[in-house]
N, CA and C atoms as an extended XYZ file, in Angstrom:
153
Properties=species:S:1:pos:R:3:atomname:S:1:resname:S:1:resid:I:1 pbc="F F F"
N         1.056       -1.189        0.152 N   UNK     1
C        -0.072        0.134        0.108 CA  UNK     1
C         0.794        1.190       -0.065 C   UNK     1
N         0.669        2.185       -0.785 N   UNK     2
C         1.305        3.165       -0.573 CA  UNK     2
C         1.047        4.251       -0.091 C   UNK     2
N         1.512        5.327        0.590 N   UNK     3
C         1.266        6.284        1.381 CA  UNK     3
C        -0.338        7.204        0.995 C   UNK     3
N        -0.572        7.575       -0.723 N   UNK     4
C        -1.759        7.934       -1.022 CA  UNK     4
C        -2.938        7.478       -0.651 C   UNK     4
N        -2.892        5.556       -0.877 N   UNK     5
C        -3.692        5.250       -0.763 CA  UNK     5
C        -4.042        4.789        0.711 C   UNK     5
N        -2.983        5.108        1.729 N   UNK     6
C        -3.600        4.803        3.239 CA  UNK     6
C        -4.196        5.664        3.603 C   UNK     6
N        -3.564        7.405        2.933 N   UNK     7
C        -4.178        8.009        3.522 CA  UNK     7
C        -5.941        7.815        2.953 C   UNK     7
N        -6.493        7.741        1.680 N   UNK     8
C        -7.606        7.147        1.580 CA  UNK     8
C        -8.334        6.365        2.236 C   UNK     8
N        -7.970        5.191        2.465 N   UNK     9
C        -8.315        4.155        3.147 CA  UNK     9
C        -8.280        4.366        4.948 C   UNK     9
N        -7.689        5.451        5.530 N   UNK    10
C        -7.732        5.824        6.587 CA  UNK    10
C        -8.190        6.975        7.090 C   UNK    10
N        -8.234        8.169        6.261 N   UNK    11
C        -8.668        9.392        6.250 CA  UNK    11
C        -8.072       10.125        6.895 C   UNK    11
N        -6.504        9.938        7.477 N   UNK    12
C        -5.361       10.768        8.155 CA  UNK    12
C        -4.773       11.251        7.048 C   UNK    12
N        -3.763       12.406        7.148 N   UNK    13
C        -2.722       12.628        6.532 CA  UNK    13
C        -1.405       11.430        6.295 C   UNK    13
N        -1.733       10.625        5.804 N   UNK    14
C        -0.457        9.500        6.257 CA  UNK    14
C         1.071       10.062        5.261 C   UNK    14
N         0.782       11.103        4.631 N   UNK    15
C         1.751       12.050        4.247 CA  UNK    15
C         2.809       12.605        5.125 C   UNK    15
N         2.061       13.141        6.303 N   UNK    16
C         3.017       14.274        7.330 CA  UNK    16
C         3.055       13.057        8.299 C   UNK    16
N         2.360       11.796        8.266 N   UNK    17
C         2.690       10.906        9.580 CA  UNK    17
C         4.134       10.317        8.694 C   UNK    17
N         4.202        9.848        7.619 N   UNK    18
C         5.218        9.311        6.960 CA  UNK    18
C         6.876       10.046        7.370 C   UNK    18
N         6.385       11.078        7.160 N   UNK    19
C         7.656       12.412        7.278 CA  UNK    19
C         7.956       12.351        8.765 C   UNK    19
N         7.130       12.113        9.994 N   UNK    20
C         7.503       12.260       11.232 CA  UNK    20
C         8.266       10.856       11.522 C   UNK    20
N         7.645       10.047       11.214 N   UNK    21
C         8.253        8.649       11.023 CA  UNK    21
C         9.697        8.326       10.193 C   UNK    21
N        10.090        9.330        9.320 N   UNK    22
C        11.076        9.247        8.364 CA  UNK    22
C        12.313       10.191        9.246 C   UNK    22
N        11.839       11.275        9.487 N   UNK    23
C        12.680       12.232       10.306 CA  UNK    23
C        13.002       11.644       11.722 C   UNK    23
N        12.537       11.062       12.529 N   UNK    24
C        12.805       10.180       13.735 CA  UNK    24
C        13.493        8.915       13.462 C   UNK    24
N        13.820        8.660       12.520 N   UNK    25
C        14.605        6.997       12.092 CA  UNK    25
C        13.772        6.125       12.730 C   UNK    25
N        12.350        6.066       12.702 N   UNK    26
C        11.243        4.801       13.178 CA  UNK    26
C        11.002        4.235       11.651 C   UNK    26
N        11.450        4.841       10.153 N   UNK    27
C        10.993        3.989        9.192 CA  UNK    27
C        12.172        4.262        8.052 C   UNK    27
N        12.334        3.751        6.990 N   UNK    28
C        13.011        4.244        6.365 CA  UNK    28
C        12.323        3.814        4.760 C   UNK    28
N        12.424        4.685        3.693 N   UNK    29
C        12.150        4.486        2.497 CA  UNK    29
C        12.561        2.838        2.033 C   UNK    29
N        11.930        2.237        1.321 N   UNK    30
C        11.639        1.014        0.864 CA  UNK    30
C        12.925        0.887       -0.018 C   UNK    30
N        13.751        0.538       -0.536 N   UNK    31
C        14.609        0.411       -1.961 CA  UNK    31
C        14.719       -0.717       -2.419 C   UNK    31
N        15.024       -1.086       -3.429 N   UNK    32
C        15.165       -2.586       -3.617 CA  UNK    32
C        16.820       -3.248       -2.694 C   UNK    32
N        17.162       -2.587       -2.209 N   UNK    33
C        18.263       -3.272       -1.697 CA  UNK    33
C        17.894       -3.870       -0.325 C   UNK    33
N        16.842       -2.895        0.520 N   UNK    34
C        16.538       -3.325        1.607 CA  UNK    34
C        15.162       -4.441        1.767 C   UNK    34
N        14.447       -4.375        0.176 N   UNK    35
C        13.236       -5.204        0.083 CA  UNK    35
C        13.976       -6.680       -0.628 C   UNK    35
N        15.207       -6.599       -0.942 N   UNK    36
C        15.403       -8.323       -1.131 CA  UNK    36
C        16.668       -8.499       -0.315 C   UNK    36
N        16.945       -7.748        0.986 N   UNK    37
C        17.313       -8.283        2.358 CA  UNK    37
C        16.313       -8.966        3.163 C   UNK    37
N        15.070       -8.312        2.901 N   UNK    38
C        13.873       -8.862        3.894 CA  UNK    38
C        13.022      -10.049        3.148 C   UNK    38
N        13.360      -10.232        1.768 N   UNK    39
C        12.761      -11.073        1.001 CA  UNK    39
C        12.505      -12.501        2.039 C   UNK    39
N        11.575      -13.404        1.931 N   UNK    40
C        11.532      -14.631        2.311 CA  UNK    40
C        11.508      -14.343        4.162 C   UNK    40
N        11.781      -14.031        4.755 N   UNK    41
C        11.768      -13.609        6.026 CA  UNK    41
C        10.701      -13.932        7.081 C   UNK    41
N         9.302      -13.541        6.747 N   UNK    42
C         8.037      -13.929        7.240 CA  UNK    42
C         7.516      -14.592        6.284 C   UNK    42
N         6.920      -16.131        6.745 N   UNK    43
C         6.064      -17.297        5.841 CA  UNK    43
C         5.036      -16.642        5.573 C   UNK    43
N         4.381      -16.392        4.283 N   UNK    44
C         3.250      -16.123        3.904 CA  UNK    44
C         1.860      -16.260        4.746 C   UNK    44
N         1.873      -17.427        5.292 N   UNK    45
C         0.992      -17.729        6.469 CA  UNK    45
C         0.775      -16.887        7.040 C   UNK    45
N         2.044      -15.833        7.898 N   UNK    46
C         2.037      -15.192        8.891 CA  UNK    46
C         1.964      -13.616        8.444 C   UNK    46
N         1.971      -13.772        7.015 N   UNK    47
C         2.117      -11.898        6.855 CA  UNK    47
C         1.070      -11.036        6.660 C   UNK    47
N         0.831      -10.415        7.385 N   UNK    48
C        -0.698       -9.482        7.384 CA  UNK    48
C        -0.861       -9.013        5.758 C   UNK    48
N         0.525       -9.126        4.742 N   UNK    49
C         0.038       -8.736        3.222 CA  UNK    49
C        -0.432       -9.813        2.857 C   UNK    49
N        -0.172      -10.983        3.045 N   UNK    50
C        -0.646      -12.258        2.199 CA  UNK    50
C        -2.238      -11.895        1.961 C   UNK    50
N        -2.825      -12.295        0.386 N   UNK    51
C        -3.794      -12.395        0.415 CA  UNK    51
C        -4.273      -13.527        0.027 C   UNK    51
């Protein structure tokens, strides 16, 4: 889910929230390198993103 879609679905300013989380170091932008390093760490049955 992207930030714009999160804002639509939740009714909050997800962009502002993302800026705060990034600025405070609680989150980072997802790069190809980060994505590849995390692939396969969570089994699909346990992932909240599994559909």
